[in-house]
Short mmCIF file of C-alpha atoms and ligand atoms in Angstrom, two decimals:
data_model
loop_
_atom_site.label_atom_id
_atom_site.label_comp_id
_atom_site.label_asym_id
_atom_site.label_seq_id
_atom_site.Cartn_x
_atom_site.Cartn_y
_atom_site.Cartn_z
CA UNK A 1 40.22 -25.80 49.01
CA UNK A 2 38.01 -23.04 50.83
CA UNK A 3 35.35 -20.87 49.31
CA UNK A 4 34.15 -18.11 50.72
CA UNK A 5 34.48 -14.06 50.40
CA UNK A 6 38.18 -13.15 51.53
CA UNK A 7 39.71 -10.59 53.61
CA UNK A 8 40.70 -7.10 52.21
CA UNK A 9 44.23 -6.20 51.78
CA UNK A 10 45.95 -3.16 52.49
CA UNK A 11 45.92 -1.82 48.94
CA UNK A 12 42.38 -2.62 47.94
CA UNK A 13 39.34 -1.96 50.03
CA UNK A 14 36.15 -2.85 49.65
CA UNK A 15 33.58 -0.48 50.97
CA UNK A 16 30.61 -2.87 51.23
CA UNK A 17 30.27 -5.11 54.19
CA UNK A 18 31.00 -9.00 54.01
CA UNK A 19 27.82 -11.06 53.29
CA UNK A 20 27.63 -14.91 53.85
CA UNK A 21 29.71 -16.81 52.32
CA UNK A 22 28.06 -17.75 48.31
CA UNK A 23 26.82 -21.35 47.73
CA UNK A 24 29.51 -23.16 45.16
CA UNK A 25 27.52 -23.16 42.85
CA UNK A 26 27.35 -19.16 43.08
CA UNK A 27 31.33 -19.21 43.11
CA UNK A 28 31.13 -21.87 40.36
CA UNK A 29 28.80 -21.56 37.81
CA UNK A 30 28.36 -24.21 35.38
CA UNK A 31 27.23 -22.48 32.77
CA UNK A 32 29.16 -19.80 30.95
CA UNK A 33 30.52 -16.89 32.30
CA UNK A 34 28.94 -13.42 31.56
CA UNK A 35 31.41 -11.16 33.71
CA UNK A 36 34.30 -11.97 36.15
CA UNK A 37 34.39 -9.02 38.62
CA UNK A 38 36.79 -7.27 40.78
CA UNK A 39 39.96 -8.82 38.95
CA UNK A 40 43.62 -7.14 39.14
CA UNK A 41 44.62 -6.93 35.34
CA UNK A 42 48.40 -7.46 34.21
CA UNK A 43 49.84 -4.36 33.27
CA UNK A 44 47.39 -2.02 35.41
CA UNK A 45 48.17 -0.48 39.03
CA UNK A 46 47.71 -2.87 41.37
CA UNK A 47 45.67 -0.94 43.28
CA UNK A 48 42.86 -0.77 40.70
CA UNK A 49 39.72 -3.53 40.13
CA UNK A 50 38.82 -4.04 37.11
CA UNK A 51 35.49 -6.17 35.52
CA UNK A 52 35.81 -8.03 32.61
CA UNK A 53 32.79 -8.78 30.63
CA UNK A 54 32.57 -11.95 28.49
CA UNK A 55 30.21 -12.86 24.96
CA UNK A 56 30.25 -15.82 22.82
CA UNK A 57 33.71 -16.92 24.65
CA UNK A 58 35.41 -13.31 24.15
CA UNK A 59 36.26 -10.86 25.78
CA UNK A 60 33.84 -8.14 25.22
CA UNK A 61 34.45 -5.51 27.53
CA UNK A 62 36.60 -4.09 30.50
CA UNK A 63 35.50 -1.73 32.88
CA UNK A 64 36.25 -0.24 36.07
CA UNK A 65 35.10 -2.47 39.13
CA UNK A 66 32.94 -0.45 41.26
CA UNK A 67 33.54 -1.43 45.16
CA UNK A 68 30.26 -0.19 46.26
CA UNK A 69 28.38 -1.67 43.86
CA UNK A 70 25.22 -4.16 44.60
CA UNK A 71 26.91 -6.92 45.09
CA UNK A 72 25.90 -9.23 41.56
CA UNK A 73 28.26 -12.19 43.25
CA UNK A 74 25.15 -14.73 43.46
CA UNK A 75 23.60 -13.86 39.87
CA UNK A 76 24.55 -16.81 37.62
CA UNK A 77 27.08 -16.40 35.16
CA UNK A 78 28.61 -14.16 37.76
CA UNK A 79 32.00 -14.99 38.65
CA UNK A 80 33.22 -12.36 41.66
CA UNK A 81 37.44 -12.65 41.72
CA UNK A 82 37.72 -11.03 45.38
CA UNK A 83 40.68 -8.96 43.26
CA UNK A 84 42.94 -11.76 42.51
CA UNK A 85 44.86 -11.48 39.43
CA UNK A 86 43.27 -12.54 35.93
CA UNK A 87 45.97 -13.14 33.32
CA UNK A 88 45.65 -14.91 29.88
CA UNK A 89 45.79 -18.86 29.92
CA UNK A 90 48.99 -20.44 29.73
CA UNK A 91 50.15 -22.99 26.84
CA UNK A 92 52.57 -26.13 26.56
CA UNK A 93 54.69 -24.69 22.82
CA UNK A 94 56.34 -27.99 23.25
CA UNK A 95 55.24 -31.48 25.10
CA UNK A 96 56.31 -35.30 24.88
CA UNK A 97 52.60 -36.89 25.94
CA UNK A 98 53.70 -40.35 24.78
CA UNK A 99 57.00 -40.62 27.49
CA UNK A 100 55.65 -38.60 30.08
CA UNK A 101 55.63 -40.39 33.88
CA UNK A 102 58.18 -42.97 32.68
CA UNK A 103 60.14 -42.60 36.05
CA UNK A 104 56.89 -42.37 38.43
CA UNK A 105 54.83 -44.94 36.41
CA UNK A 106 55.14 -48.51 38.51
CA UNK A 107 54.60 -50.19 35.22
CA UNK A 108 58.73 -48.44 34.44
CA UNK A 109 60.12 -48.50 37.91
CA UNK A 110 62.99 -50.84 36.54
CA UNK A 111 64.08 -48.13 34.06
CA UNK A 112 66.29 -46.09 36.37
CA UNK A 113 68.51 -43.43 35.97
CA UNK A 114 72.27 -44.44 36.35
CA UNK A 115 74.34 -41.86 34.03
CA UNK A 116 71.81 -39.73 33.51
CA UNK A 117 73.20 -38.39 29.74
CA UNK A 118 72.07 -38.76 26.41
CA UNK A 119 72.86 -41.79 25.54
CA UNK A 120 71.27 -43.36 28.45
CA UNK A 121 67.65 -41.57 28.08
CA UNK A 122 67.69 -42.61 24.66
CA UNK A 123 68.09 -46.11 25.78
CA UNK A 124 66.13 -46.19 28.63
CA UNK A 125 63.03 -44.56 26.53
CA UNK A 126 63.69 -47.11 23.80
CA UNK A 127 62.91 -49.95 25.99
CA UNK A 128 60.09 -48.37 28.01
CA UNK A 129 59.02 -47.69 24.47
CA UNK A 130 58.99 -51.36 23.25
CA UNK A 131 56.43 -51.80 26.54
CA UNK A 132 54.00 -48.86 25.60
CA UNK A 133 50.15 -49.87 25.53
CA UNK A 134 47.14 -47.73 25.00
CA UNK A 135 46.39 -48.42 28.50
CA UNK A 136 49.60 -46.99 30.38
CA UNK A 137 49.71 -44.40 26.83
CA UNK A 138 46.17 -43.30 27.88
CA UNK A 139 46.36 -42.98 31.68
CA UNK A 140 50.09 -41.02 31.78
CA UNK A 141 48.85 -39.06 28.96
CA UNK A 142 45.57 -37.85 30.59
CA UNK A 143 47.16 -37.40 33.84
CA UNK A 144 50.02 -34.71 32.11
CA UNK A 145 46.89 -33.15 30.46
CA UNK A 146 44.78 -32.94 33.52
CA UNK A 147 47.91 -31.06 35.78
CA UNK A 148 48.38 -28.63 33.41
CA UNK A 149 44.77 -27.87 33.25
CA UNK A 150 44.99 -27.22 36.97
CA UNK A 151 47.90 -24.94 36.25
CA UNK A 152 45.94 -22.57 33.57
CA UNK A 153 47.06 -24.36 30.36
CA UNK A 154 44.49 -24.35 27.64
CA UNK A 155 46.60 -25.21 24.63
CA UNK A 156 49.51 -27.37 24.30
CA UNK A 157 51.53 -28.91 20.85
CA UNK A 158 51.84 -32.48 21.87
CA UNK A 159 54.41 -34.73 20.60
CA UNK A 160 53.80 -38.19 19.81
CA UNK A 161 56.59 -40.62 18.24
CA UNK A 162 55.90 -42.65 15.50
CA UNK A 163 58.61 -45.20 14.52
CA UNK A 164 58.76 -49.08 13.51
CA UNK A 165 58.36 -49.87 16.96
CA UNK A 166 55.28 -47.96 18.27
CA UNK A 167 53.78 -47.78 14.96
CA UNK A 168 50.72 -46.14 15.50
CA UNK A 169 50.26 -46.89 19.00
CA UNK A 170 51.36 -43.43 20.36
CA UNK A 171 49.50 -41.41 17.70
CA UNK A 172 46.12 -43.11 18.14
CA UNK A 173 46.34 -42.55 22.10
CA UNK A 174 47.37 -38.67 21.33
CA UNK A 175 44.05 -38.38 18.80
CA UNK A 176 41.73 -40.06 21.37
CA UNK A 177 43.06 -37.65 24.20
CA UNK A 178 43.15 -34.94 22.10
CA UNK A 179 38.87 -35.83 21.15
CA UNK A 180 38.47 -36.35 25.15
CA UNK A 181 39.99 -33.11 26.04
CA UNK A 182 38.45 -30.75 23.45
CA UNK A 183 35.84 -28.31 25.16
CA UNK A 184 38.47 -27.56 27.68
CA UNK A 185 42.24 -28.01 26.07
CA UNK A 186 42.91 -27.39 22.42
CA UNK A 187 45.70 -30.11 21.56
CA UNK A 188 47.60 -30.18 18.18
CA UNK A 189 48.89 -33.41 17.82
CA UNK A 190 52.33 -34.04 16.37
CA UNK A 191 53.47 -36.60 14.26
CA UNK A 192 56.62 -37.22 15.49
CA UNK A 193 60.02 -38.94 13.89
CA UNK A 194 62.40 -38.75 17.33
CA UNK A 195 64.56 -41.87 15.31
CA UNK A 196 66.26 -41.37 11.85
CA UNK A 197 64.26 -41.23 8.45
CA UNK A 198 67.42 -42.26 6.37
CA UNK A 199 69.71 -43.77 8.32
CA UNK A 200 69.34 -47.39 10.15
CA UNK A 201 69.02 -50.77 8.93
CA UNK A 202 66.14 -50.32 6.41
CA UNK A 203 67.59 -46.97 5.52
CA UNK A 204 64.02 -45.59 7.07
CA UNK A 205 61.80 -47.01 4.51
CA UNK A 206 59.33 -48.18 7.26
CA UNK A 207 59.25 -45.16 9.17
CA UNK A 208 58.87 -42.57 6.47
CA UNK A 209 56.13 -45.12 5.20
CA UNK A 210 54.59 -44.53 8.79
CA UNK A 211 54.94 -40.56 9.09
CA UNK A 212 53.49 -40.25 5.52
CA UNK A 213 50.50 -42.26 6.27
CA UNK A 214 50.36 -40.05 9.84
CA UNK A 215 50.61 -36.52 8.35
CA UNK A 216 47.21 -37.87 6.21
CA UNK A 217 45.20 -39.08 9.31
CA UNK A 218 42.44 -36.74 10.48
CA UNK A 219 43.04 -34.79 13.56
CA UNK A 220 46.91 -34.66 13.04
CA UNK A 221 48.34 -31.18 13.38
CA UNK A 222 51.94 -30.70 12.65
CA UNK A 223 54.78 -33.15 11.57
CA UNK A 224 58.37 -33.37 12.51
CA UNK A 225 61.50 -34.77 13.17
CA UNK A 226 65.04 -34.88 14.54
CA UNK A 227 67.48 -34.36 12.17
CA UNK A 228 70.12 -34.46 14.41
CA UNK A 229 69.63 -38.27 15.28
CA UNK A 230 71.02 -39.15 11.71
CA UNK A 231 73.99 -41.10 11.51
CA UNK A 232 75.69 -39.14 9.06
CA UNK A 233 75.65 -35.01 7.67
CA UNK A 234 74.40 -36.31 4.33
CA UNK A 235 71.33 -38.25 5.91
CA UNK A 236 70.90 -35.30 8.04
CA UNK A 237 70.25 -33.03 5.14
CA UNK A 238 67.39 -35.54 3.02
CA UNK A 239 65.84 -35.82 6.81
CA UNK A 240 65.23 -31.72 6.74
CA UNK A 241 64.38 -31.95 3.73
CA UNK A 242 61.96 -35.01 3.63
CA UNK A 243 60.03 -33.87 6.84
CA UNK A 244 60.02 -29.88 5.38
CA UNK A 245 58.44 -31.41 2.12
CA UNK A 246 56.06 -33.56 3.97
CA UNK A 247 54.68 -30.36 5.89
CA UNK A 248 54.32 -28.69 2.66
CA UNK A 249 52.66 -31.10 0.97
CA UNK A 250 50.21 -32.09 3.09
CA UNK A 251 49.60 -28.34 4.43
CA UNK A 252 50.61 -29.06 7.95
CA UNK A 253 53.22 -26.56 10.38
CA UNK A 254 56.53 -28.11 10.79
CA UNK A 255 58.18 -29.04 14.51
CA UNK A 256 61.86 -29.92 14.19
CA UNK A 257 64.39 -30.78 17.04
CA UNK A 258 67.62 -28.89 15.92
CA UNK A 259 70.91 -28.40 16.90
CA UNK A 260 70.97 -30.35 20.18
CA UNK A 261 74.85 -30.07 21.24
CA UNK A 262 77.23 -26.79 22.43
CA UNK A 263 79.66 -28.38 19.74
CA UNK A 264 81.49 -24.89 18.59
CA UNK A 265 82.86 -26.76 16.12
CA UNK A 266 79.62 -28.28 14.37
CA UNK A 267 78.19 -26.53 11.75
CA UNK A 268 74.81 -25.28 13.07
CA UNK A 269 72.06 -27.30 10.90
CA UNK A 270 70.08 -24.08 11.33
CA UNK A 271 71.70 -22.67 7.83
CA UNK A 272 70.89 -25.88 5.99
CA UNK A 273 67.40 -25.56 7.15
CA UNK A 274 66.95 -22.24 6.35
CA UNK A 275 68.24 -22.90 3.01
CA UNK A 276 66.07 -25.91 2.43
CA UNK A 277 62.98 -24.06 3.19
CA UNK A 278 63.82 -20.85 1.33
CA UNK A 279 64.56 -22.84 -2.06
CA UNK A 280 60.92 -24.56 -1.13
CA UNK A 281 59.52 -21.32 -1.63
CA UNK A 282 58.03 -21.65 1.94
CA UNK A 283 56.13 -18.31 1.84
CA UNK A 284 55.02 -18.14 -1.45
CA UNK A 285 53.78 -21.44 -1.04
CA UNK A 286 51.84 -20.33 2.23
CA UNK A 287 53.98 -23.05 3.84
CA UNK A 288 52.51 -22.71 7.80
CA UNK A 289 54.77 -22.26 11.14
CA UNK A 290 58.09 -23.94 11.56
CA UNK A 291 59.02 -24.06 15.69
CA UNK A 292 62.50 -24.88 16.15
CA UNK A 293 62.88 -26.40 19.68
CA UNK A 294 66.39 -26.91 21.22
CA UNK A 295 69.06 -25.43 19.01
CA UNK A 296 71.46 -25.38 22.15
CA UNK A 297 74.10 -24.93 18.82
CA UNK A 298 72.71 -21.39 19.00
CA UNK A 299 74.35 -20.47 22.35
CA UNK A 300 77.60 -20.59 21.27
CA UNK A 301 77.03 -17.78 18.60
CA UNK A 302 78.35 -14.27 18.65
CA UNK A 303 76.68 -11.04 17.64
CA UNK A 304 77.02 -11.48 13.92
CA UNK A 305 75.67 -15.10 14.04
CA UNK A 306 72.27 -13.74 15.46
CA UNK A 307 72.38 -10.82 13.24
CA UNK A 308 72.78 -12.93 10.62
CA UNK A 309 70.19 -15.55 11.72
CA UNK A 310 67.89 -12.42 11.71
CA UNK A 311 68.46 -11.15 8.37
CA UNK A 312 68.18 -14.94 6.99
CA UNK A 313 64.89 -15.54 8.54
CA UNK A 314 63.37 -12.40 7.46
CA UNK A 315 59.52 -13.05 6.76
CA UNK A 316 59.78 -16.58 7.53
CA UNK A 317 57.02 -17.65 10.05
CA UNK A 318 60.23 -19.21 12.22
CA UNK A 319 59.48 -19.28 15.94
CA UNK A 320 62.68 -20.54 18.63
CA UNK A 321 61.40 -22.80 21.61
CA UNK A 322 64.01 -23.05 24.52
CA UNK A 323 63.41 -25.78 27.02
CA UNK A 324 65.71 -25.07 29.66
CA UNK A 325 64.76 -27.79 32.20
CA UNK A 326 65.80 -30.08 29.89
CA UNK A 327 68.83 -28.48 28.51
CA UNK A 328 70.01 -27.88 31.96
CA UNK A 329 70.00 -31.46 32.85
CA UNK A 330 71.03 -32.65 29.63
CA UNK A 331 73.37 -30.65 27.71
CA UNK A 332 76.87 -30.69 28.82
CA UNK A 333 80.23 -30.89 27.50
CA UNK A 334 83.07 -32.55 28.40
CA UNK A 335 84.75 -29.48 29.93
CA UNK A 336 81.78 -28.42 31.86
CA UNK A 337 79.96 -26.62 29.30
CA UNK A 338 76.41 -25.94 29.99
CA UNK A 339 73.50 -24.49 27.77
CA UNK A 340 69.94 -23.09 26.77
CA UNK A 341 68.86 -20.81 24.54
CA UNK A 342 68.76 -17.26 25.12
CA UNK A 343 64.95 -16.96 25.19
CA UNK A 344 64.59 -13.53 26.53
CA UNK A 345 67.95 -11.64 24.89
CA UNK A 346 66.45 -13.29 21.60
CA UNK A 347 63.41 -11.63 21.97
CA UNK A 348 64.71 -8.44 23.45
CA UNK A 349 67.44 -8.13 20.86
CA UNK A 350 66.99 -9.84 17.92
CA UNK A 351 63.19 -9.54 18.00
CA UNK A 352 63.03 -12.78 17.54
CA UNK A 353 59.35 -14.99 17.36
CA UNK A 354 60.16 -17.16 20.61
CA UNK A 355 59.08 -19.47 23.73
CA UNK A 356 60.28 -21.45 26.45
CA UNK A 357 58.57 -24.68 27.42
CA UNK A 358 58.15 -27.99 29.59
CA UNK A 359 59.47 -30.21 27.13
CA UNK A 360 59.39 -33.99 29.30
CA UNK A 361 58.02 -34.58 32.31
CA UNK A 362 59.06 -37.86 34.55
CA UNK A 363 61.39 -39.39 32.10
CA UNK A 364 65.10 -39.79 31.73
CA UNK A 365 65.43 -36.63 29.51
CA UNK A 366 64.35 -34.61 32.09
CA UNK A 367 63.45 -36.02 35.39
CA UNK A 368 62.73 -32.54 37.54
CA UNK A 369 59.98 -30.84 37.09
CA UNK A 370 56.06 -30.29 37.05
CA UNK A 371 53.55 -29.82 34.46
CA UNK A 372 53.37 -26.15 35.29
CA UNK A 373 54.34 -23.76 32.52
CA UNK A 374 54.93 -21.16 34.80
CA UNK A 375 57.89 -22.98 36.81
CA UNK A 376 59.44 -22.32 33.19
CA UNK A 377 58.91 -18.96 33.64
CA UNK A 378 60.13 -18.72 37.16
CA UNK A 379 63.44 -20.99 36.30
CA UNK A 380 64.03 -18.65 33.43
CA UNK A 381 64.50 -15.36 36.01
CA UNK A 382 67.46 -17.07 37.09
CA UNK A 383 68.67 -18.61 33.84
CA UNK A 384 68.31 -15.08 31.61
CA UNK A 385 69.01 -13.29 34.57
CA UNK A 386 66.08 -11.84 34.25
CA UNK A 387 64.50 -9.68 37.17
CA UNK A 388 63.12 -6.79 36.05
CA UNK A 389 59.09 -6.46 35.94
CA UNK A 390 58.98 -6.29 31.77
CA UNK A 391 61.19 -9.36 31.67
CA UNK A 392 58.79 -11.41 33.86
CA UNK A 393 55.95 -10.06 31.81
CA UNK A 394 58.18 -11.09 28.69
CA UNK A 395 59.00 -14.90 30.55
CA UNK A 396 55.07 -15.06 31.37
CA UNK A 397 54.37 -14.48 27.36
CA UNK A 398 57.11 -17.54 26.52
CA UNK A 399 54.22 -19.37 28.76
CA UNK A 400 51.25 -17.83 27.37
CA UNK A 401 50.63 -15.65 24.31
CA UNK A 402 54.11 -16.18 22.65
CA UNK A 403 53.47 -19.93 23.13
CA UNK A 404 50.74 -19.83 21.71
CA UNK A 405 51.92 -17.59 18.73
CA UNK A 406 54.89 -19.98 18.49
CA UNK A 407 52.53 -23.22 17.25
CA UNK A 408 50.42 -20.62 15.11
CA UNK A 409 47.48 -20.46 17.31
CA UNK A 410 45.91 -16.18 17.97
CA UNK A 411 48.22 -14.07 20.03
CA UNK A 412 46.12 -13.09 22.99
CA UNK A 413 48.11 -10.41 24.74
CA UNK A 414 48.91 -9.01 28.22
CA UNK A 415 46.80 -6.18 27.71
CA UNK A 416 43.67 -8.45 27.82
CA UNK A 417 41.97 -6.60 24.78
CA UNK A 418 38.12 -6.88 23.31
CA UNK A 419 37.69 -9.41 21.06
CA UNK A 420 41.02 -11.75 22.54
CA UNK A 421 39.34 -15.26 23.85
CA UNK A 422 38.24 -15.71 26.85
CA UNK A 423 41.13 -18.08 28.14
CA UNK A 424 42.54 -17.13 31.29
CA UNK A 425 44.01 -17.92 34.36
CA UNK A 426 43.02 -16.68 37.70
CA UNK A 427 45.99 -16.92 40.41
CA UNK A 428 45.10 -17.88 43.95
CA UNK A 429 42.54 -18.64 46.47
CA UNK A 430 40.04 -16.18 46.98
CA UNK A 431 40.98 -16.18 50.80
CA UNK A 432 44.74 -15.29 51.10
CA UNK A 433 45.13 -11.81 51.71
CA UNK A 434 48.03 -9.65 50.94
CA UNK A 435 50.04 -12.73 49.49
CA UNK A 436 48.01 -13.51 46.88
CA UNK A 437 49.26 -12.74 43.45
CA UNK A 438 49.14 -8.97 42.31
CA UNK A 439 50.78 -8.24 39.00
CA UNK A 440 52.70 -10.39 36.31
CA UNK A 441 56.06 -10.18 38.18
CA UNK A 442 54.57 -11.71 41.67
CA UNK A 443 53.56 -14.68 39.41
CA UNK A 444 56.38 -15.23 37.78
CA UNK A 445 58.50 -15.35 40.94
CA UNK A 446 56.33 -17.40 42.45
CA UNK A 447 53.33 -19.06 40.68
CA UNK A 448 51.59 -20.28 43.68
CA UNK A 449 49.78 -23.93 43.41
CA UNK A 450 46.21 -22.47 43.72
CA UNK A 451 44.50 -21.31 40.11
CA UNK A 452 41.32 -21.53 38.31
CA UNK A 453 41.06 -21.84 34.70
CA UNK A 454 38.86 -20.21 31.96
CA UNK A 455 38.62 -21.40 28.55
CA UNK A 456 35.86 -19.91 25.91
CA UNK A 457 34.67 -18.07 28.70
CA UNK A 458 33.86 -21.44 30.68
CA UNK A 459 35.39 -22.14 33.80
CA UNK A 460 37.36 -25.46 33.42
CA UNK A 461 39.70 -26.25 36.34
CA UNK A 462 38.96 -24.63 39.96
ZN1 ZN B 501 61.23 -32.27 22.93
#
């Protein structure tokens, strides 16, 4: 990495002569961040500078950037962009920490891919599972947490599996990560049932026993489960509504894996869960978010489905997460049928709440892929066929303010307004000229591998 003042590009000129290049610790400052100057801002001309001013870890003002202006580069506090783009911080809606690095962790390198379906990943996770320590749970957890800081994420909902085998072991690695990481990450740790709650030998005594004592335990989040692993419709149906009552009850948001196939011919679970929650008087109860991650179901549904879905949702805080890196590699059918949620017709159409996210990284549910949210982003151009500059400021949201509005944390929007936090991400080097990252679209397209990352106000990751 280089530091140093940058050349000009074509659309932006600075009328004040190059100085020496600042100290780091000028570029850098430790402390908090007062003003970051000379920024491009989403949704503005790219041919404008803007300053953003920054109190008590918000933004507090935004004001023109003034080219010949005394240079205030070196003053501490002082962060001068050299007009690279400033957008809001990015966020992980939906992330497996426990079974992350499976395929590039040494301690797994005999749990290979052969069919690479279903079936298999279950297996193969099962058994690296059985071999989980706080050690390896520790080190593959910090390393997914430290990428994605690199990348601009500030926030992330974190799943951790809880089951007869693991017991605890995955939860308590999540909490001490999540106590690690929390001046520069926010983490809300899930509680999570992937295996049945009814169904199985002991007919899920043990592992209901074990999610009830989790959604009690300080510093857990949100609760959920997969319904959809159950070996029958009826156990399917006290699994939704076990996990919803849990939530409820112990005043937590709800996370549940629905409607994993492209089976026309299954009845979506979605209606039974909206049902469920309705007759729990989920709003009048101030019951908090439900995210709904998967429901590849939903693809196969025609106009009136979604209107439908709509209507039935009405005030319910219900936000969609689509995970297409996943679903791409995963979901299939036997005739060749593919698919992923349609994230941005959802939102477009329907006006639905909705994000797209990582899901797995390094493991036999999805092997591809980086801890970058914004490769999400980028995939999704070509999966929505989505080009246009408002859908790639729409696919940047479902990375960023929608994913964070999706696990119930503050909207922060594209318009970068007073009073939003002072999370951000900063695209580029300061030193790469007319290829460096100018509006929302440019990043989508192509995020680049060079960012800095604000959080509070406090630069984090350079
Ligand atoms: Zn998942």
């Amino acid at each position: 990495m280089q530091f140093g003042h940058d050349t000009p590009d074509a659309t932006v000129q600075s009328a004040k002569p190059r100085g020496p290049p600042p100290r780091y610790s000028d570029v850098y400052p430790s402390g908090p961040l007062r003003k970051i100057t000379g920024v491009r801002l989403p949704r503005k001309s790219p041919s404008t500078l803007w300053d953003v001013s920054i109190g008590d870890g918000k933004i507090s003002a935004i004001g023109p950037h003034t080219p010949g202006h005394p240079d205030i580069s070196y003053v501490p506090g002082v962060l001068h962009a050299s007009e690279r783009l400033l957008a809001p911080s990015l966020c992980h809606a939906h992330i497996h920490l426990d079974k992350c690095f499976l395929l590039q962790d040494p301690k797994f390198s005999d749990l290979e891919i052969k069919d690479g379906d279903f079936r298999e990943a279950m297996v193969l996770t099962s058994k690296a599972k059985s071999r989980f320590e706080e050690e390896d749970l520790l080190r593959r957890g910090r390393q997914l947490i430290e990428e994605s800081i690199q990348y601009g994420v500030t926030a992330m909902r974190a799943f951790v599996e809880v089951d007869g085998e693991v017991k605890f072991k995955c939860l308590e690695s999540g909490l001490k990560l999540k106590q690690e990481f929390k001046d520069i990450c926010e983490i809300q740790i899930c509680a999570f049932a992937q295996l049945p709650l009814f169904s199985g030998e002991d007919g899920g005594d043990e592992i209901r026993k074990l999610i009830t004592d989790a959604a009690r335990r300080e510093g857990v989040d949100v609760i959920g489960s997969t319904p959809y692993v159950e070996q029958d419709e009826a156990k399917t149906i006290m699994n939704l509504r076990w996990i919803s009552t849990a939530a409820l009850f112990n005043r937590k948001p709800l996370d549940l894996h629905l409607d994993y196939n492209l089976d026309k011919e299954k009845v979506p679970l979605i209606w039974a869960t909206l049902e469920i929650i309705k007759a729990q008087n989920w709003i009048e109860r101030n019951g908090k978010v439900i995210t709904l991650g998967h429901c590849t179901r939903l693809t196969q549904f025609a106009r009136e489905d979604w209107n439908r879905l709509k209507q039935e949702i009405g005030d319910l805080p219900i936000s969609f997460v689509g995970l297409p890196t996943s679903d791409l590699f995963m979901m299939r059918t036997d005739e060749g049928v593919r698919g992923t949620l349609p994230i941005t017709k959802m939102i477009k159409e329907y006006k639905f709440n909705a994000a797209i996210a990582v899901n797995n990284i390094g493991n036999a549910f999805t092997p591809q892929g980086t801890c970058d949210p914004l490769s999400v982003a980028s995939l999704g151009v070509a999966v929505y066929q989505a080009g246009t500059k408002s859908d790639s400021e729409t696919l940047y949201e479902c990375v960023s303010s929608r994913a964070k509005a999706a696990i119930g944390l503050r909207w922060t929007s594209l318009d970068l307004n007073i009073g939003d936090p002072a999370d951000f991400v900063l695209f580029d080097r300061t030193n790469v000229g007319w290829r460096r990252r100018k509006t929302i679209k440019e990043a989508v397209l192509d995020g680049g591998t060079s960012r800095q990352t604000i959080r509070n106000g406090k630069l984090i990751a350079y």
